[in-house]
Amino acid sequence: MLDGIKHKGEVTDDDFKIIKKSLKNRTNYLFGYFLEYMAAAVIWNAVKEMSKQDADFFQSLSHSVKVRKHDWREEEKFCELDLVLLLRSGQTVVFECKSGFMSAENAKSREYTAYALGGVYGKPILITPLSKREAVEGVKSDGYENITKAYSSARRAGLEVFHLDTLKEDLKDLFKDAL
């Protein structure tokens, strides 16, 4: 469930009201939250378009998952995951949606978090608003500096990167062997 949105069939006006209310409560990083909802919709639609047998492979899709744990000093550590896709096979796919800056340390921590949650079946993936062409050719436009830095940080950290314009195909490729 995505913040109260129940995905049973088509998206309703109530779903849009829930998204609008959620975005209205955000004061910072509005495009980042919007990117999360766009990515969730693309993922959900890609799963919906699969055959029933293949779609049954997917367990759930969650948005804004809060993970807490205590370190060795009993101090609570907190991490919020943008999107988490659970598969019936036990695989946990953690999607980090970035429309701004992300350090290499942050990218690496997402990798460790995905492995901590899903063990060897954990899979961290960055979703970028850059098109695949923009990422390959390198964007020279103002306003994209932080996005391109996040892309580079993810690549240096060894994270797989999905592009919003090819997300549906990337998702199918990711699970081609598993399906």
PDB file of C-alpha atoms in Angstrom, residues 9-173:
ATOM      1  CA  GLY A   9      -7.682  -2.043 -10.507  1.00  0.00           C
ATOM      2  CA  GLU A  10      -7.577   1.492 -11.849  1.00  0.00           C
ATOM      3  CA  VAL A  11      -6.365   4.582  -9.999  1.00  0.00           C
ATOM      4  CA  THR A  12      -9.298   6.549  -8.587  1.00  0.00           C
ATOM      5  CA  ASP A  13      -9.914  10.207  -7.770  1.00  0.00           C
ATOM      6  CA  ASP A  14      -9.462   9.280  -4.102  1.00  0.00           C
ATOM      7  CA  ASP A  15      -5.948   8.041  -4.912  1.00  0.00           C
ATOM      8  CA  PHE A  16      -5.095  11.415  -6.448  1.00  0.00           C
ATOM      9  CA  LYS A  17      -6.474  13.191  -3.368  1.00  0.00           C
ATOM     10  CA  ILE A  18      -4.250  11.065  -1.108  1.00  0.00           C
ATOM     11  CA  ILE A  19      -1.179  11.836  -3.261  1.00  0.00           C
ATOM     12  CA  LYS A  20      -2.042  15.536  -3.369  1.00  0.00           C
ATOM     13  CA  LYS A  21      -2.466  15.661   0.432  1.00  0.00           C
ATOM     14  CA  SER A  22       0.822  13.828   0.951  1.00  0.00           C
ATOM     15  CA  LEU A  23       2.664  16.220  -1.374  1.00  0.00           C
ATOM     16  CA  LYS A  24       0.987  19.224   0.259  1.00  0.00           C
ATOM     17  CA  ASN A  25       2.411  18.168   3.637  1.00  0.00           C
ATOM     18  CA  ARG A  26       5.934  18.207   2.206  1.00  0.00           C
ATOM     19  CA  THR A  27       7.713  21.530   2.234  1.00  0.00           C
ATOM     20  CA  ASN A  28      11.141  20.481   0.968  1.00  0.00           C
ATOM     21  CA  TYR A  29      12.219  18.292  -1.918  1.00  0.00           C
ATOM     22  CA  LEU A  30       8.785  18.320  -3.529  1.00  0.00           C
ATOM     23  CA  PHE A  31      10.038  16.989  -6.864  1.00  0.00           C
ATOM     24  CA  GLY A  32      11.786  14.137  -5.056  1.00  0.00           C
ATOM     25  CA  TYR A  33       8.515  13.016  -3.502  1.00  0.00           C
ATOM     26  CA  PHE A  34       6.741  13.413  -6.826  1.00  0.00           C
ATOM     27  CA  LEU A  35       9.467  11.268  -8.438  1.00  0.00           C
ATOM     28  CA  GLU A  36       8.767   8.559  -5.847  1.00  0.00           C
ATOM     29  CA  TYR A  37       5.072   8.524  -6.745  1.00  0.00           C
ATOM     30  CA  MET A  38       5.838   8.500 -10.479  1.00  0.00           C
ATOM     31  CA  ALA A  39       8.258   5.590 -10.046  1.00  0.00           C
ATOM     32  CA  ALA A  40       5.741   3.690  -7.902  1.00  0.00           C
ATOM     33  CA  ALA A  41       3.061   4.163 -10.569  1.00  0.00           C
ATOM     34  CA  VAL A  42       5.375   2.929 -13.338  1.00  0.00           C
ATOM     35  CA  ILE A  43       6.415  -0.112 -11.261  1.00  0.00           C
ATOM     36  CA  TRP A  44       2.814  -0.877 -10.357  1.00  0.00           C
ATOM     37  CA  ASN A  45       1.667  -0.598 -13.991  1.00  0.00           C
ATOM     38  CA  ALA A  46       4.554  -2.789 -15.203  1.00  0.00           C
ATOM     39  CA  VAL A  47       3.538  -5.520 -12.739  1.00  0.00           C
ATOM     40  CA  LYS A  48      -0.128  -5.105 -13.669  1.00  0.00           C
ATOM     41  CA  GLU A  49       0.652  -5.630 -17.361  1.00  0.00           C
ATOM     42  CA  MET A  50       2.402  -8.953 -16.730  1.00  0.00           C
ATOM     43  CA  SER A  51       0.630 -12.256 -17.027  1.00  0.00           C
ATOM     44  CA  LYS A  52      -1.113 -13.343 -13.832  1.00  0.00           C
ATOM     45  CA  GLN A  53       1.461 -16.062 -13.262  1.00  0.00           C
ATOM     46  CA  ASP A  54       4.350 -13.572 -13.551  1.00  0.00           C
ATOM     47  CA  ALA A  55       2.571 -10.833 -11.577  1.00  0.00           C
ATOM     48  CA  ASP A  56       1.978 -13.277  -8.699  1.00  0.00           C
ATOM     49  CA  PHE A  57       5.761 -13.317  -8.282  1.00  0.00           C
ATOM     50  CA  PHE A  58       5.490  -9.838  -6.730  1.00  0.00           C
ATOM     51  CA  GLN A  59       4.456  -9.709  -3.074  1.00  0.00           C
ATOM     52  CA  SER A  60       4.080  -5.997  -2.318  1.00  0.00           C
ATOM     53  CA  LEU A  61       5.221  -2.482  -3.123  1.00  0.00           C
ATOM     54  CA  SER A  62       5.627  -0.023  -0.243  1.00  0.00           C
ATOM     55  CA  HIS A  63       6.416   3.674  -0.176  1.00  0.00           C
ATOM     56  CA  SER A  64       8.359   5.630   2.448  1.00  0.00           C
ATOM     57  CA  VAL A  65       9.345   2.625   4.565  1.00  0.00           C
ATOM     58  CA  LYS A  66      10.866   3.567   7.903  1.00  0.00           C
ATOM     59  CA  VAL A  67      13.523   1.206   9.224  1.00  0.00           C
ATOM     60  CA  ARG A  68      14.857   1.472  12.763  1.00  0.00           C
ATOM     61  CA  LYS A  69      17.537  -0.496  14.567  1.00  0.00           C
ATOM     62  CA  HIS A  70      19.779  -0.109  17.574  1.00  0.00           C
ATOM     63  CA  ASP A  71      23.537  -0.001  17.198  1.00  0.00           C
ATOM     64  CA  TRP A  72      26.033  -1.526  19.604  1.00  0.00           C
ATOM     65  CA  ARG A  73      25.625   1.474  21.956  1.00  0.00           C
ATOM     66  CA  GLU A  74      21.846   0.987  21.979  1.00  0.00           C
ATOM     67  CA  GLU A  75      21.400   4.243  20.040  1.00  0.00           C
ATOM     68  CA  GLU A  76      18.540   4.130  17.596  1.00  0.00           C
ATOM     69  CA  LYS A  77      19.448   4.458  13.941  1.00  0.00           C
ATOM     70  CA  PHE A  78      16.810   5.504  11.433  1.00  0.00           C
ATOM     71  CA  CYS A  79      16.586   5.114   7.690  1.00  0.00           C
ATOM     72  CA  GLU A  80      13.708   5.897   5.335  1.00  0.00           C
ATOM     73  CA  LEU A  81      13.509   3.901   2.129  1.00  0.00           C
ATOM     74  CA  ASP A  82      11.727   5.476  -0.835  1.00  0.00           C
ATOM     75  CA  LEU A  83      10.228   2.326  -2.389  1.00  0.00           C
ATOM     76  CA  VAL A  84      10.536  -1.308  -1.376  1.00  0.00           C
ATOM     77  CA  LEU A  85       9.420  -4.125  -3.639  1.00  0.00           C
ATOM     78  CA  LEU A  86       9.122  -7.553  -2.052  1.00  0.00           C
ATOM     79  CA  LEU A  87       9.044 -10.678  -4.171  1.00  0.00           C
ATOM     80  CA  ARG A  88       7.580 -14.043  -3.258  1.00  0.00           C
ATOM     81  CA  SER A  89      11.053 -15.527  -3.723  1.00  0.00           C
ATOM     82  CA  GLY A  90      12.243 -13.520  -0.714  1.00  0.00           C
ATOM     83  CA  GLN A  91      14.101 -10.873  -2.684  1.00  0.00           C
ATOM     84  CA  THR A  92      13.910  -7.321  -1.346  1.00  0.00           C
ATOM     85  CA  VAL A  93      14.422  -4.572  -3.922  1.00  0.00           C
ATOM     86  CA  VAL A  94      15.123  -1.152  -2.402  1.00  0.00           C
ATOM     87  CA  PHE A  95      14.590   1.758  -4.795  1.00  0.00           C
ATOM     88  CA  GLU A  96      16.194   5.091  -3.950  1.00  0.00           C
ATOM     89  CA  CYS A  97      14.624   7.906  -5.991  1.00  0.00           C
ATOM     90  CA  LYS A  98      16.957  10.896  -6.287  1.00  0.00           C
ATOM     91  CA  SER A  99      16.125  14.195  -7.916  1.00  0.00           C
ATOM     92  CA  GLY A 100      18.976  15.959  -6.157  1.00  0.00           C
ATOM     93  CA  PHE A 101      22.344  15.341  -4.543  1.00  0.00           C
ATOM     94  CA  MET A 102      23.453  11.972  -3.160  1.00  0.00           C
ATOM     95  CA  SER A 103      26.920  11.338  -1.835  1.00  0.00           C
ATOM     96  CA  ALA A 104      28.819   8.128  -2.546  1.00  0.00           C
ATOM     97  CA  GLU A 105      28.549   7.335   1.186  1.00  0.00           C
ATOM     98  CA  ASN A 106      24.764   7.637   1.004  1.00  0.00           C
ATOM     99  CA  ALA A 107      24.699   5.369  -2.046  1.00  0.00           C
ATOM    100  CA  LYS A 108      26.862   2.815  -0.259  1.00  0.00           C
ATOM    101  CA  SER A 109      24.643   2.973   2.825  1.00  0.00           C
ATOM    102  CA  ARG A 110      21.607   2.138   0.648  1.00  0.00           C
ATOM    103  CA  GLU A 111      23.472  -0.907  -0.568  1.00  0.00           C
ATOM    104  CA  TYR A 112      24.208  -2.014   3.002  1.00  0.00           C
ATOM    105  CA  THR A 113      20.607  -1.318   4.055  1.00  0.00           C
ATOM    106  CA  ALA A 114      19.254  -3.431   1.196  1.00  0.00           C
ATOM    107  CA  TYR A 115      21.551  -6.291   2.208  1.00  0.00           C
ATOM    108  CA  ALA A 116      20.674  -5.877   5.896  1.00  0.00           C
ATOM    109  CA  LEU A 117      16.967  -6.133   5.066  1.00  0.00           C
ATOM    110  CA  GLY A 118      17.087  -8.842   2.433  1.00  0.00           C
ATOM    111  CA  GLY A 119      20.361 -10.619   3.046  1.00  0.00           C
ATOM    112  CA  VAL A 120      21.994 -11.855  -0.128  1.00  0.00           C
ATOM    113  CA  TYR A 121      18.603 -11.330  -1.773  1.00  0.00           C
ATOM    114  CA  GLY A 122      18.673  -7.574  -1.133  1.00  0.00           C
ATOM    115  CA  LYS A 123      18.941  -5.420  -4.262  1.00  0.00           C
ATOM    116  CA  PRO A 124      19.539  -1.640  -4.123  1.00  0.00           C
ATOM    117  CA  ILE A 125      18.637   0.422  -7.194  1.00  0.00           C
ATOM    118  CA  LEU A 126      18.762   4.160  -7.843  1.00  0.00           C
ATOM    119  CA  ILE A 127      15.915   5.669  -9.871  1.00  0.00           C
ATOM    120  CA  THR A 128      16.928   8.909 -11.569  1.00  0.00           C
ATOM    121  CA  PRO A 129      14.739  11.407 -13.430  1.00  0.00           C
ATOM    122  CA  LEU A 130      17.450  11.617 -16.103  1.00  0.00           C
ATOM    123  CA  SER A 131      16.525   9.895 -19.328  1.00  0.00           C
ATOM    124  CA  LYS A 132      18.839   7.141 -20.425  1.00  0.00           C
ATOM    125  CA  ARG A 133      20.046   9.384 -23.278  1.00  0.00           C
ATOM    126  CA  GLU A 134      20.773  12.271 -20.882  1.00  0.00           C
ATOM    127  CA  ALA A 135      22.766   9.978 -18.602  1.00  0.00           C
ATOM    128  CA  VAL A 136      24.792   8.512 -21.463  1.00  0.00           C
ATOM    129  CA  GLU A 137      25.449  11.820 -23.243  1.00  0.00           C
ATOM    130  CA  GLY A 138      25.902  13.841 -20.057  1.00  0.00           C
ATOM    131  CA  VAL A 139      23.534  16.712 -19.332  1.00  0.00           C
ATOM    132  CA  LYS A 140      25.062  20.171 -19.688  1.00  0.00           C
ATOM    133  CA  SER A 141      22.008  22.152 -18.570  1.00  0.00           C
ATOM    134  CA  ASP A 142      21.796  24.290 -15.434  1.00  0.00           C
ATOM    135  CA  GLY A 143      19.823  22.756 -12.609  1.00  0.00           C
ATOM    136  CA  TYR A 144      20.941  19.200 -13.333  1.00  0.00           C
ATOM    137  CA  GLU A 145      24.282  19.316 -11.494  1.00  0.00           C
ATOM    138  CA  ASN A 146      23.058  17.561  -8.343  1.00  0.00           C
ATOM    139  CA  ILE A 147      21.158  14.937 -10.324  1.00  0.00           C
ATOM    140  CA  THR A 148      24.223  14.086 -12.410  1.00  0.00           C
ATOM    141  CA  LYS A 149      26.349  13.981  -9.232  1.00  0.00           C
ATOM    142  CA  ALA A 150      23.856  11.553  -7.650  1.00  0.00           C
ATOM    143  CA  TYR A 151      24.026   9.415 -10.792  1.00  0.00           C
ATOM    144  CA  SER A 152      27.836   9.393 -10.646  1.00  0.00           C
ATOM    145  CA  SER A 153      27.837   8.604  -6.919  1.00  0.00           C
ATOM    146  CA  ALA A 154      25.529   5.648  -7.471  1.00  0.00           C
ATOM    147  CA  ARG A 155      27.718   4.334 -10.283  1.00  0.00           C
ATOM    148  CA  ARG A 156      30.876   4.686  -8.150  1.00  0.00           C
ATOM    149  CA  ALA A 157      29.150   2.841  -5.292  1.00  0.00           C
ATOM    150  CA  GLY A 158      28.185   0.022  -7.654  1.00  0.00           C
ATOM    151  CA  LEU A 159      24.424   0.623  -7.511  1.00  0.00           C
ATOM    152  CA  GLU A 160      22.350  -0.300 -10.493  1.00  0.00           C
ATOM    153  CA  VAL A 161      20.627   2.771 -11.993  1.00  0.00           C
ATOM    154  CA  PHE A 162      17.162   2.805 -13.544  1.00  0.00           C
ATOM    155  CA  HIS A 163      15.950   5.754 -15.598  1.00  0.00           C
ATOM    156  CA  LEU A 164      12.384   6.987 -15.302  1.00  0.00           C
ATOM    157  CA  ASP A 165      11.855   6.828 -19.071  1.00  0.00           C
ATOM    158  CA  THR A 166      12.995   3.180 -19.283  1.00  0.00           C
ATOM    159  CA  LEU A 167      11.893   2.026 -15.820  1.00  0.00           C
ATOM    160  CA  LYS A 168       9.302  -0.414 -17.140  1.00  0.00           C
ATOM    161  CA  GLU A 169      11.830  -2.152 -19.405  1.00  0.00           C
ATOM    162  CA  ASP A 170      14.531  -2.052 -16.704  1.00  0.00           C
ATOM    163  CA  LEU A 171      12.161  -3.709 -14.236  1.00  0.00           C
ATOM    164  CA  LYS A 172      11.288  -6.465 -16.706  1.00  0.00           C
ATOM    165  CA  ASP A 173      14.981  -7.053 -17.431  1.00  0.00           C
TER     166      ASP A 173
END
